[in-house]
Coordinates of C-alpha atoms and ligand atoms in Angstrom, one line a residue:
M161 CA 12.3 -9.7 -2.4
V162 CA 9.2 -9.3 -4.5
D163 CA 9.5 -8.5 -8.2
V164 CA 8.4 -5.0 -8.9
V165 CA 8.0 -4.4 -12.6
A166 CA 6.8 -1.5 -14.9
P167 CA 3.3 -2.0 -16.3
D168 CA 4.5 -2.1 -19.9
A169 CA 3.6 -4.9 -22.4
G170 CA 6.2 -7.2 -20.8
G171 CA 5.1 -6.6 -17.3
I172 CA 1.5 -7.1 -18.1
A173 CA 2.3 -10.3 -19.9
R174 CA 4.1 -11.6 -16.9
A175 CA 1.2 -10.6 -14.6
V176 CA -1.3 -12.3 -16.9
A177 CA 0.8 -15.5 -16.9
A178 CA 1.1 -15.5 -13.1
L179 CA -2.7 -15.0 -12.6
R180 CA -3.5 -17.8 -15.1
A181 CA -1.1 -20.1 -13.1
G182 CA -3.0 -19.3 -9.9
D183 CA -0.3 -17.0 -8.5
L184 CA -0.7 -13.6 -6.8
V185 CA -0.2 -10.3 -8.6
A186 CA -0.3 -6.9 -7.0
F187 CA -1.6 -4.1 -9.2
P188 CA -2.5 -0.4 -8.9
T189 CA -6.1 0.8 -8.9
E190 CA -7.4 4.3 -8.7
T191 CA -8.0 3.8 -4.9
V192 CA -5.2 1.6 -3.5
Y193 CA -3.0 -1.3 -4.7
G194 CA -4.8 -4.7 -4.8
L195 CA -3.4 -8.2 -4.3
G196 CA -5.1 -10.2 -7.1
A197 CA -5.7 -13.8 -7.8
D198 CA -8.2 -15.8 -10.0
A199 CA -11.4 -15.4 -8.0
M200 CA -12.8 -18.7 -9.2
R201 CA -9.8 -20.8 -8.0
E202 CA -9.9 -21.8 -4.3
D203 CA -6.2 -22.5 -4.1
A204 CA -5.3 -19.1 -5.6
V205 CA -7.7 -17.2 -3.3
R206 CA -6.4 -19.1 -0.2
A207 CA -2.9 -17.8 -1.1
I208 CA -4.2 -14.2 -0.8
F209 CA -5.5 -14.8 2.7
S210 CA -2.2 -16.4 3.8
A211 CA 0.0 -13.7 2.1
K212 CA -2.0 -11.0 4.0
G213 CA -2.6 -12.8 7.2
R214 CA -6.3 -12.0 6.7
P215 CA -9.1 -13.6 8.7
P216 CA -10.9 -16.1 6.5
D217 CA -14.4 -14.8 7.1
N218 CA -13.6 -11.4 5.6
P219 CA -14.8 -11.6 2.0
L220 CA -12.9 -10.2 -1.0
I221 CA -13.9 -7.8 -3.8
V222 CA -14.0 -9.3 -7.3
H223 CA -12.6 -7.0 -10.0
L224 CA -13.8 -7.1 -13.6
A225 CA -13.0 -5.2 -16.8
D226 CA -16.6 -4.0 -17.4
A227 CA -20.2 -4.4 -16.3
A228 CA -20.9 -7.2 -18.9
Q229 CA -18.2 -9.4 -17.2
V230 CA -19.9 -9.0 -13.9
D231 CA -22.5 -11.6 -15.1
R232 CA -19.8 -14.3 -14.5
V233 CA -19.9 -13.9 -10.8
V234 CA -23.4 -12.5 -9.8
R235 CA -26.6 -14.5 -9.8
S236 CA -28.7 -11.5 -10.7
W237 CA -28.6 -7.7 -11.1
T238 CA -31.1 -5.3 -9.6
P239 CA -32.4 -2.1 -11.3
L240 CA -30.5 -0.1 -8.6
A241 CA -27.2 -1.9 -9.4
R242 CA -27.7 -1.2 -13.1
R243 CA -28.2 2.5 -12.4
L244 CA -25.2 2.7 -10.1
A245 CA -23.0 0.8 -12.5
A246 CA -24.0 3.0 -15.4
A247 CA -23.3 6.2 -13.4
W248 CA -20.0 5.2 -11.7
W249 CA -18.2 2.4 -13.5
P250 CA -15.4 2.3 -14.1
G251 CA -14.8 3.9 -10.7
P252 CA -14.2 3.5 -7.0
L253 CA -17.6 2.0 -6.3
T254 CA -18.1 -1.6 -5.1
L255 CA -21.6 -3.2 -5.4
V256 CA -22.7 -6.1 -3.2
L257 CA -25.1 -8.4 -5.1
D258 CA -26.3 -12.0 -4.9
A259 CA -23.4 -14.3 -5.8
S260 CA -23.4 -16.9 -8.6
P261 CA -23.1 -20.4 -7.2
D262 CA -19.9 -20.7 -9.3
V263 CA -18.0 -18.3 -7.0
P264 CA -16.1 -20.3 -4.4
A265 CA -17.0 -19.8 -0.7
V266 CA -13.4 -18.8 0.1
T267 CA -13.9 -15.7 -2.1
T268 CA -17.2 -14.6 -0.5
G269 CA -16.2 -15.5 3.0
G270 CA -19.0 -18.0 3.0
L271 CA -21.7 -15.3 2.3
A272 CA -24.4 -15.7 -0.4
T273 CA -23.4 -12.3 -1.8
V274 CA -20.4 -11.1 -3.7
A275 CA -18.8 -7.7 -3.9
V276 CA -17.9 -6.6 -7.5
R277 CA -16.1 -3.6 -8.8
V278 CA -14.8 -2.2 -12.2
P279 CA -11.7 -0.1 -11.4
D280 CA -10.8 3.1 -13.2
H281 CA -7.1 2.8 -13.6
P282 CA -5.3 2.2 -16.9
V283 CA -3.1 -0.6 -15.6
A284 CA -5.9 -2.4 -13.8
Q285 CA -8.1 -2.1 -16.9
T286 CA -5.4 -3.5 -19.2
L287 CA -4.6 -6.3 -16.8
L288 CA -8.3 -7.3 -16.3
R289 CA -9.0 -7.1 -20.1
E290 CA -6.0 -9.2 -21.0
V291 CA -6.3 -11.9 -18.3
D292 CA -10.1 -12.1 -18.9
L293 CA -10.7 -13.7 -15.5
P294 CA -12.6 -12.3 -12.5
I295 CA -9.9 -11.2 -10.1
A296 CA -10.3 -11.2 -6.3
A297 CA -8.3 -8.5 -4.8
P298 CA -8.1 -7.0 -1.3
S299 CA -5.8 -4.1 -0.6
A300 CA -2.2 -5.4 -0.9
N301 CA -1.1 -4.6 2.7
R302 CA -0.5 -7.1 5.5
S303 CA -3.8 -7.4 7.4
G304 CA -4.1 -4.5 9.9
R305 CA -1.5 -2.3 8.2
P306 CA -2.3 0.9 6.3
S307 CA -3.5 0.3 2.8
P308 CA -0.8 0.6 0.1
T309 CA -0.9 3.5 -2.3
R310 CA 2.5 3.0 -3.9
A311 CA 4.3 -0.1 -5.2
D312 CA 7.0 0.1 -2.5
H313 CA 4.3 -0.1 0.2
V314 CA 3.4 -3.5 -1.2
A315 CA 7.0 -4.6 -1.5
N316 CA 7.6 -3.6 2.1
D317 CA 4.5 -5.5 3.5
L318 CA 4.4 -8.6 1.4
G319 CA 7.1 -11.1 0.6
E320 CA 7.8 -14.2 -1.4
G321 CA 4.1 -15.1 -1.8
V322 CA 3.6 -12.4 -4.4
A323 CA 4.8 -13.3 -8.0
V324 CA 4.7 -9.8 -9.5
V325 CA 4.0 -6.2 -8.4
L326 CA 3.0 -3.9 -11.2
D327 CA 4.3 -0.4 -10.4
G328 CA 1.7 2.2 -11.6
G329 CA 3.0 5.0 -9.4
P330 CA 0.9 6.6 -6.6
C331 CA -2.8 5.9 -6.5
P332 CA -4.9 9.0 -7.4
V333 CA -7.7 8.5 -4.9
G334 CA -5.9 7.0 -2.0
V335 CA -8.8 5.6 0.1
E336 CA -10.6 2.3 -0.7
S337 CA -13.8 2.1 -2.8
T338 CA -17.2 2.9 -1.5
V339 CA -19.0 -0.4 -0.7
V340 CA -22.7 -0.4 -1.4
D341 CA -25.3 -3.1 -0.9
A342 CA -27.2 -2.8 -4.1
R343 CA -29.7 -5.7 -3.6
G344 CA -32.6 -3.6 -2.5
D345 CA -34.4 -0.5 -3.9
H346 CA -32.0 2.0 -2.2
P347 CA -28.2 2.0 -1.9
L348 CA -27.0 1.0 1.6
I349 CA -23.4 2.2 2.2
L350 CA -21.4 -0.5 4.0
R351 CA -18.0 1.4 3.7
E352 CA -17.5 5.1 2.9
G353 CA -15.3 6.1 0.0
S354 CA -14.7 8.9 -2.5
I355 CA -18.1 8.2 -4.1
T356 CA -20.1 9.7 -1.4
R357 CA -23.6 9.5 -0.1
E358 CA -24.2 12.9 -1.7
H359 CA -23.2 11.3 -5.1
L360 CA -25.4 8.2 -4.5
G361 CA -28.2 10.2 -3.0
A362 CA -28.2 12.6 -6.0
L363 CA -28.9 9.6 -8.1
D364 CA -31.4 7.9 -5.8
G365 CA -32.6 10.5 -3.3
S366 CA -32.0 8.1 -0.4
A367 CA -28.5 6.7 0.2
N368 CA -28.2 5.4 3.7
R369 CA -25.4 4.4 5.9
A370 CA -26.1 0.9 7.1
A371 CA -24.8 1.4 10.6
R372 CA -25.6 -2.1 11.9
R373 CA -24.7 -3.9 8.6
A374 CA -21.3 -2.5 8.0
S375 CA -18.9 -4.6 5.8
P376 CA -17.5 -7.6 7.6
G377 CA -14.0 -6.0 7.1
T378 CA -14.9 -3.0 9.3
R379 CA -15.0 -5.3 12.4
Y380 CA -11.3 -5.9 12.2
R381 CA -8.4 -3.7 13.5
H382 CA -7.5 -1.5 10.6
Y383 CA -5.2 1.1 9.3
T384 CA -2.8 1.2 12.2
P385 CA 0.8 2.3 11.9
D386 CA 3.5 1.7 14.5
C387 CA 3.1 5.0 16.3
R388 CA 0.4 6.9 18.1
V389 CA -2.0 8.9 15.9
V390 CA -3.6 12.1 17.2
V391 CA -6.4 14.0 15.5
A392 CA -6.2 17.8 15.7
S393 CA -9.0 20.2 14.9
P394 CA -8.5 22.4 11.8
G395 CA -6.5 25.5 12.9
D396 CA -5.1 23.6 15.9
A397 CA -2.7 21.2 14.3
S398 CA 0.5 23.2 14.6
Q399 CA -0.1 24.0 18.3
A400 CA -1.0 20.4 19.1
A401 CA 2.3 19.3 17.5
T402 CA 4.3 21.9 19.4
G403 CA 2.7 20.9 22.7
L404 CA 3.6 17.2 22.1
R405 CA 7.2 18.2 21.0
D406 CA 7.6 20.2 24.2
E407 CA 6.6 17.1 26.2
G408 CA 9.7 15.4 24.6
W409 CA 8.0 13.3 22.0
R410 CA 9.3 12.9 18.4
V411 CA 6.4 14.4 16.5
G412 CA 5.3 14.2 12.8
L413 CA 2.6 16.4 11.2
V414 CA 0.1 15.9 8.5
A415 CA -1.7 19.3 8.0
T416 CA -2.6 22.2 5.8
V417 CA 0.2 24.3 7.5
P418 CA 4.0 23.8 7.5
A419 CA 5.5 21.9 10.4
P420 CA 6.9 24.1 13.2
D421 CA 10.5 23.8 14.3
G422 CA 11.5 20.4 15.7
V423 CA 8.4 18.7 14.1
I424 CA 8.7 16.4 11.1
E425 CA 6.5 17.2 8.1
L426 CA 5.0 13.9 7.0
A427 CA 2.6 15.4 4.4
R428 CA 0.9 18.7 3.5
F429 CA -2.5 18.9 1.9
V430 CA -5.0 21.6 0.9
D431 CA -8.4 19.8 1.0
A432 CA -10.0 16.5 2.0
A433 CA -9.3 14.9 -1.4
G434 CA -5.6 15.8 -0.9
L435 CA -5.6 14.3 2.5
A436 CA -7.3 11.2 1.2
Q437 CA -4.6 10.8 -1.5
Q438 CA -1.7 11.1 0.9
F439 CA -3.1 9.7 4.1
Y440 CA -1.8 6.1 4.1
A441 CA 1.6 7.1 2.7
A442 CA 1.8 9.7 5.5
L443 CA 1.2 7.0 8.1
R444 CA 4.0 4.9 6.6
A445 CA 6.3 7.9 6.4
A446 CA 5.6 8.3 10.2
E447 CA 7.0 4.8 10.7
T448 CA 10.0 5.4 8.5
A449 CA 10.8 8.7 10.4
E450 CA 10.3 6.7 13.7
V451 CA 8.0 9.3 15.2
D452 CA 6.3 8.6 18.5
V453 CA 3.2 10.6 17.5
A454 CA 1.7 11.6 14.2
V455 CA -0.6 14.6 14.5
V456 CA -3.2 14.7 11.6
E457 CA -5.4 17.7 11.0
A458 CA -9.0 16.8 10.7
V459 CA -11.2 17.8 7.6
D460 CA -14.9 18.5 7.4
E461 CA -17.1 15.4 7.3
I462 CA -18.7 16.1 3.9
G463 CA -18.0 14.4 0.6
V464 CA -14.7 12.4 0.6
G465 CA -14.0 14.0 4.0
R466 CA -16.3 11.4 5.6
A467 CA -14.2 8.5 4.2
V468 CA -10.9 10.0 5.2
M469 CA -12.1 10.8 8.7
D470 CA -13.4 7.3 9.1
R471 CA -9.9 5.9 8.3
L472 CA -8.2 8.6 10.5
R473 CA -10.4 7.7 13.5
R474 CA -9.6 4.0 13.1
A475 CA -5.9 4.8 12.8
A476 CA -6.1 7.0 16.0
A477 CA -8.0 4.2 17.8
G478 CA -5.4 1.6 17.0
Ligands
TXA619 O1 -10.7 0.2 -3.3 C1 -10.9 -1.0 -3.0 O2 -12.0 -1.5 -2.8 C2 -9.6 -1.9 -2.9 C3 -9.0 -2.1 -4.3 C4 -7.9 -3.0 -4.4 O3 -10.0 -2.5 -5.2 N1 -9.9 -3.1 -2.3 C5 -10.2 -3.3 -1.0 O4 -10.4 -4.6 -0.6 O5 -10.3 -2.3 -0.2 P1 -10.4 -5.0 1.0 O6 -10.5 -6.5 0.9 O7 -9.3 -4.4 1.7 O8 -11.8 -4.5 1.5 C6 -13.0 -5.1 1.0 C7 -14.2 -4.7 1.9 C8 -14.1 -5.3 3.2 O9 -14.6 -4.4 4.2 C9 -15.1 -6.5 3.1 O10 -15.6 -6.9 4.3 C10 -16.1 -5.9 2.2 O11 -15.4 -5.1 1.2 N2 -16.9 -6.9 1.4 C11 -16.4 -7.8 0.5 N3 -17.4 -8.7 0.1 C12 -18.5 -8.3 0.8 C13 -19.9 -8.8 0.8 N4 -20.2 -9.8 0.1 N5 -20.8 -8.2 1.6 C14 -20.4 -7.1 2.4 N6 -19.1 -6.6 2.4 C15 -18.2 -7.2 1.6
MG620 MG1 -8.1 -3.6 3.1

């Protein structure tokens, strides 16, 4: 079993010692739990890939305590990146910039760029400050599984390879950070998140979704639980669930309405932010409850709704 510890002074000290020794530490961020290692050590970063079963050409995000520390891993900033960092860091925004030659190729997946982020979570902040190293951290799930938003999700997915899991409770945002290529004059969104194109566009007037240049990670199978996932339109979720129940399936529901008789309530939400927060946990709850089908009520594709619908469609396609 993995060692799950409270993020008190003792827990942080153990995590810091493990990271300095080149070992893996899972820690909470405002988005999802990350599986961290010293980003500048090849052996440590390789251990992340093997613990997750992650394809080696999928690059990692490097986490830092503040914007000043980012200079350790990027070759240069752009005026756009400065503006975005000033507006949104610490926060769920990842910036892609030209990589410093000091960053090992295993961290960047062999790219000339590096993804950097300053997370807004007290445990992540304390850990990054105390360890004082750039920390590479993908989501702490096994590759292809729903991202972990609670410490027990990490413990269930990953085994021996992880030295310490810091338990910071449920992650407040629940979907991964927005990834933006910040090398040009305008932000190019490579992965949607809770910092939306409306937010970025308000700053810049011109945030674009880079359809053909999506993050390498979006090529891979993602976010798939062990059951079928069906998307229901708003207002239709309860009926869709009842219909499937009547066909004889064991059905779970994630919706704004209560589950009808004979359907298992996996999660209830009131708005897109609420669905984002509970989405991955609901997929894992569907597995624990051994449902055949999870019916999830769709949300409008504005704001964070775009990020959560992106994840929901991937889960439904899996
Ligand atoms: O919220 C998050 O971003 C979480 C927490 C732990 O910080 N991390 C996370 O990491 O979601 P991961 O590895 O699951 O997703 C990283 C995404 C992948 O889609 C990857 O392809 C993309 O970022 N990425 C990393 N480096 C990149 C680069 N240099 N250029 C383009 N995309 C990059
Ligand atoms: Mg991931």
